Amino acid sequence: MVTCLGDLEATCLALLEGRSGVAPLRLGDPGKLGVTHGYEIQDGRPGSRPRLAGDWLADCVAEALRDAGVDPARRRVAVVVGTGLRELRGVEQWHADGTPLHLTQLHFREAVRAAVPEVTEVHTIANACAASGYALALGADILELGDADVVVAAGCDTMTESMLTVIGKVTDGTSDMVRPFDEDRPGVLLGEGAAAVVLERPEDVPEGRPTLGVLRGVGLTCDAYHETAPDRAGIVAAMRQAHEYAGTSPDDIGLVVAHGTSTGLNDPTEGAALLEVFGPDGPPVTAVKGAIGHTSGGSALMSVLVALTAMRAGTVPPVVGLRSPMPEAEKLGLVRGAPLRARPRLAQVDAFGFGGVNAVTIVEASDD
């Protein structure tokens, strides 16, 4: 994983310390965009190169396969990439100043195969902010059907002036930080980066090889309730479907990593959905966007990695940026101010996108 705070280890450490990667925006003209801050990756790439999410993605996919000890030359490896914007930033640079861009770069096949040429297939799913949750679900189906021996589920997005303009148009005033579930939440800000995990059937994992955890199930709904506004019923349906597929009940869940966008509609809707499913005595709830921003297509998978790391470490990070919980979230078990010492076995991870595209993931802690 790579975010504005660094790799997975660095990002989780910052979350535990309550640090945020927000900074004054470098991309575009803040006065025209209506956005002054963001969660950008400072990677020092030459300005003559298009700023492509595929570069981060390729690094994450290759590293995930190395960490898992999987040789794609010896096994059938499929890659499923979830994204919200694909390579829109590259298109913007091409349009603005003629920065070279090939049509093949708009799909992530070329980027992935440049790093791992032996993979058998690369799929791109453009499912808004739930995209990498959908990638997990499709990856599990590919394994279940026997169409691959190993699947890399991934997600990525980079910041674009087009999306920043949208944020600037729909936010009242200007936001200096994402504050999930806060009474005075100022609105969402964009982040960027990529994440990747390797999926294997349990019986195919060599004895003694450590694993991050177990994917128990992913609930998917596409309620098409509104172009941008979330629907509580659609979100609840995704949560209940996730538990049905995972063979779990709400009482089994020891941690929720919420979507938590800091927006006027998402946070109260998600809060109400969580209360409907879990009741007022539900599990601890945290969220990561105050630290890394809204990473669009990669956000679901990044939250999954944070959940698995927290369960392994026995420490749940607080909701960075949260000061005073909004009334709709006061009955949630929000982790505030400091990390929570806990060792849950099961976690629920929420991800919701425009158009009612929802993905809710249930993961189990590993015994390794």
PDB file of C-alpha atoms in Angstrom, residues 27 39-41 43 45 50-56 83-93 108 155-164 190-194 294-298 302:
ATOM      1  CA  LEU A  27      -2.053  20.556  -7.998  1.00  0.00           C
ATOM      2  CA  TYR A  39      -3.629  14.469   0.676  1.00  0.00           C
ATOM      3  CA  GLU A  40      -1.082  14.306  -2.145  1.00  0.00           C
ATOM      4  CA  ILE A  41       1.800  11.860  -2.483  1.00  0.00           C
ATOM      5  CA  ASP A  43       6.968  11.263  -4.903  1.00  0.00           C
ATOM      6  CA  ARG A  45       8.404  12.257 -10.250  1.00  0.00           C
ATOM      7  CA  PRO A  50       2.348  11.907 -16.847  1.00  0.00           C
ATOM      8  CA  ARG A  51       1.327  11.466 -13.217  1.00  0.00           C
ATOM      9  CA  LEU A  52      -0.222   8.019 -13.500  1.00  0.00           C
ATOM     10  CA  ALA A  53      -1.905   5.949 -10.792  1.00  0.00           C
ATOM     11  CA  GLY A  54      -0.665   2.890 -12.690  1.00  0.00           C
ATOM     12  CA  ASP A  55       2.887   3.567 -11.507  1.00  0.00           C
ATOM     13  CA  TRP A  56       1.877   3.174  -7.852  1.00  0.00           C
ATOM     14  CA  THR A  83     -10.565   2.486  -9.660  1.00  0.00           C
ATOM     15  CA  GLY A  84     -12.756   5.550  -9.640  1.00  0.00           C
ATOM     16  CA  LEU A  85     -11.037   7.716 -12.245  1.00  0.00           C
ATOM     17  CA  ARG A  86      -8.652   5.373 -14.110  1.00  0.00           C
ATOM     18  CA  GLU A  87      -5.894   7.580 -15.620  1.00  0.00           C
ATOM     19  CA  LEU A  88      -7.870  10.830 -15.830  1.00  0.00           C
ATOM     20  CA  ARG A  89      -4.918  12.850 -14.511  1.00  0.00           C
ATOM     21  CA  GLY A  90      -2.819  11.674 -17.441  1.00  0.00           C
ATOM     22  CA  VAL A  91      -5.567  12.770 -19.835  1.00  0.00           C
ATOM     23  CA  GLU A  92      -5.663  16.201 -18.177  1.00  0.00           C
ATOM     24  CA  GLN A  93      -1.904  16.589 -18.568  1.00  0.00           C
ATOM     25  CA  PHE A 108      -4.053  -0.790 -16.187  1.00  0.00           C
ATOM     26  CA  GLY A 155      -7.162  -0.425  -6.148  1.00  0.00           C
ATOM     27  CA  CYS A 156      -5.680   2.904  -7.182  1.00  0.00           C
ATOM     28  CA  ASP A 157      -6.410   6.520  -8.047  1.00  0.00           C
ATOM     29  CA  THR A 158      -4.548   9.773  -8.357  1.00  0.00           C
ATOM     30  CA  MET A 159      -5.783  13.294  -7.760  1.00  0.00           C
ATOM     31  CA  THR A 160      -7.270  15.126 -10.762  1.00  0.00           C
ATOM     32  CA  GLU A 161      -8.250  18.724 -11.360  1.00  0.00           C
ATOM     33  CA  SER A 162     -11.616  17.558 -12.684  1.00  0.00           C
ATOM     34  CA  MET A 163     -12.524  15.779  -9.461  1.00  0.00           C
ATOM     35  CA  LEU A 164     -11.103  18.573  -7.332  1.00  0.00           C
ATOM     36  CA  LEU A 190      -9.092  13.902  -2.008  1.00  0.00           C
ATOM     37  CA  GLY A 191      -6.239  11.535  -1.306  1.00  0.00           C
ATOM     38  CA  GLU A 192      -4.377   9.245  -3.657  1.00  0.00           C
ATOM     39  CA  GLY A 193      -2.365   6.057  -3.813  1.00  0.00           C
ATOM     40  CA  ALA A 194      -2.701   2.332  -4.401  1.00  0.00           C
ATOM     41  CA  HIS A 294     -10.545  10.037   0.246  1.00  0.00           C
ATOM     42  CA  THR A 295      -8.479   7.733  -1.928  1.00  0.00           C
ATOM     43  CA  SER A 296     -11.403   6.908  -4.243  1.00  0.00           C
ATOM     44  CA  GLY A 297     -11.002   3.507  -5.900  1.00  0.00           C
ATOM     45  CA  GLY A 298      -8.327   2.379  -3.466  1.00  0.00           C
ATOM     46  CA  MET A 302      -6.766   0.427   2.160  1.00  0.00           C
TER      47      MET A 302
END
